[in-house]
């Protein structure tokens, strides 16, 4: 719940969107991110995708794996 509303950035520093929901699944959580274009993207909360979470500054840095868009 602390992550909802965090701004999401790609690893190159460009703005990607905002975290709007965290879905709990069997294997791992899935982050629902609303992009700056208004689309929803589902990103698995795994170390290959989620590079850094800074709750204090409400910032998440992600790496988009091929096929996620």
PDB file of C-alpha atoms in Angstrom:
ATOM      1  CA  UNK A   1       0.000   0.000   0.000  1.00  0.00           C
ATOM      2  CA  UNK A   2       2.949   2.342   0.615  1.00  0.00           C
ATOM      3  CA  UNK A   3       3.906   1.988  -3.046  1.00  0.00           C
ATOM      4  CA  UNK A   4       0.603   3.171  -4.531  1.00  0.00           C
ATOM      5  CA  UNK A   5       1.080   6.579  -6.134  1.00  0.00           C
ATOM      6  CA  UNK A   6       4.846   6.218  -6.554  1.00  0.00           C
ATOM      7  CA  UNK A   7       6.245   7.657  -9.765  1.00  0.00           C
ATOM      8  CA  UNK A   8       7.828   5.049 -12.019  1.00  0.00           C
ATOM      9  CA  UNK A   9      10.942   5.693 -14.091  1.00  0.00           C
ATOM     10  CA  UNK A  10      12.846   3.584 -16.586  1.00  0.00           C
ATOM     11  CA  UNK A  11      16.481   2.744 -15.891  1.00  0.00           C
ATOM     12  CA  UNK A  12      17.596   5.535 -18.252  1.00  0.00           C
ATOM     13  CA  UNK A  13      15.826   8.069 -16.009  1.00  0.00           C
ATOM     14  CA  UNK A  14      12.867   8.775 -18.278  1.00  0.00           C
ATOM     15  CA  UNK A  15       9.414   9.040 -16.717  1.00  0.00           C
ATOM     16  CA  UNK A  16       7.261   5.964 -17.349  1.00  0.00           C
ATOM     17  CA  UNK A  17       4.140   6.411 -15.225  1.00  0.00           C
ATOM     18  CA  UNK A  18       2.631   5.870 -11.795  1.00  0.00           C
ATOM     19  CA  UNK A  19       1.986   2.748  -9.738  1.00  0.00           C
ATOM     20  CA  UNK A  20      -1.781   2.429  -9.339  1.00  0.00           C
ATOM     21  CA  UNK A  21      -2.208  -1.091  -7.929  1.00  0.00           C
ATOM     22  CA  UNK A  22      -0.289  -4.069  -6.569  1.00  0.00           C
ATOM     23  CA  UNK A  23      -1.831  -7.428  -7.496  1.00  0.00           C
ATOM     24  CA  UNK A  24      -0.928 -10.395  -5.313  1.00  0.00           C
ATOM     25  CA  UNK A  25      -0.424 -13.609  -7.260  1.00  0.00           C
ATOM     26  CA  UNK A  26       0.860 -17.012  -6.238  1.00  0.00           C
ATOM     27  CA  UNK A  27       4.461 -16.634  -7.352  1.00  0.00           C
ATOM     28  CA  UNK A  28       5.110 -12.904  -6.998  1.00  0.00           C
ATOM     29  CA  UNK A  29       3.295  -9.581  -6.866  1.00  0.00           C
ATOM     30  CA  UNK A  30       2.498  -7.727 -10.069  1.00  0.00           C
ATOM     31  CA  UNK A  31       2.697  -3.934 -10.270  1.00  0.00           C
ATOM     32  CA  UNK A  32      -0.025  -2.230 -12.302  1.00  0.00           C
ATOM     33  CA  UNK A  33       1.520   0.914 -13.760  1.00  0.00           C
ATOM     34  CA  UNK A  34      -0.432   3.612 -15.558  1.00  0.00           C
ATOM     35  CA  UNK A  35       1.921   5.007 -18.187  1.00  0.00           C
ATOM     36  CA  UNK A  36       2.290   8.667 -19.060  1.00  0.00           C
ATOM     37  CA  UNK A  37       0.165   7.846 -22.162  1.00  0.00           C
ATOM     38  CA  UNK A  38      -2.657   6.518 -19.959  1.00  0.00           C
ATOM     39  CA  UNK A  39      -2.155   2.813 -20.705  1.00  0.00           C
ATOM     40  CA  UNK A  40      -1.901   0.102 -18.051  1.00  0.00           C
ATOM     41  CA  UNK A  41       1.203  -2.073 -18.003  1.00  0.00           C
ATOM     42  CA  UNK A  42       1.637  -5.109 -15.757  1.00  0.00           C
ATOM     43  CA  UNK A  43       5.174  -5.525 -14.421  1.00  0.00           C
ATOM     44  CA  UNK A  44       6.148  -8.516 -12.272  1.00  0.00           C
ATOM     45  CA  UNK A  45       7.724  -7.518  -8.958  1.00  0.00           C
ATOM     46  CA  UNK A  46      10.919  -9.477  -9.524  1.00  0.00           C
ATOM     47  CA  UNK A  47      14.517  -8.346  -9.209  1.00  0.00           C
ATOM     48  CA  UNK A  48      15.012  -8.465 -13.001  1.00  0.00           C
ATOM     49  CA  UNK A  49      12.285  -5.819 -13.453  1.00  0.00           C
ATOM     50  CA  UNK A  50      12.228  -3.750 -10.259  1.00  0.00           C
ATOM     51  CA  UNK A  51      15.673  -2.182  -9.942  1.00  0.00           C
ATOM     52  CA  UNK A  52      15.071   0.259  -7.077  1.00  0.00           C
ATOM     53  CA  UNK A  53      12.231   1.261  -4.755  1.00  0.00           C
ATOM     54  CA  UNK A  54      12.590   4.533  -2.865  1.00  0.00           C
ATOM     55  CA  UNK A  55       9.474   4.845  -0.688  1.00  0.00           C
ATOM     56  CA  UNK A  56      10.707   8.034   1.004  1.00  0.00           C
ATOM     57  CA  UNK A  57      10.928   9.859  -2.344  1.00  0.00           C
ATOM     58  CA  UNK A  58       7.994   7.900  -3.884  1.00  0.00           C
ATOM     59  CA  UNK A  59      10.125   6.691  -6.791  1.00  0.00           C
ATOM     60  CA  UNK A  60      10.462   3.296  -8.451  1.00  0.00           C
ATOM     61  CA  UNK A  61      13.015   2.449 -11.140  1.00  0.00           C
ATOM     62  CA  UNK A  62      12.180  -0.424 -13.456  1.00  0.00           C
ATOM     63  CA  UNK A  63      13.674  -2.398 -16.323  1.00  0.00           C
ATOM     64  CA  UNK A  64      11.120  -3.425 -18.942  1.00  0.00           C
ATOM     65  CA  UNK A  65      11.693  -6.970 -20.117  1.00  0.00           C
ATOM     66  CA  UNK A  66      10.944  -7.755 -23.753  1.00  0.00           C
ATOM     67  CA  UNK A  67       7.243  -8.413 -24.272  1.00  0.00           C
ATOM     68  CA  UNK A  68       5.903  -6.380 -21.342  1.00  0.00           C
ATOM     69  CA  UNK A  69       4.630  -3.530 -23.523  1.00  0.00           C
TER      70      UNK A  69
END
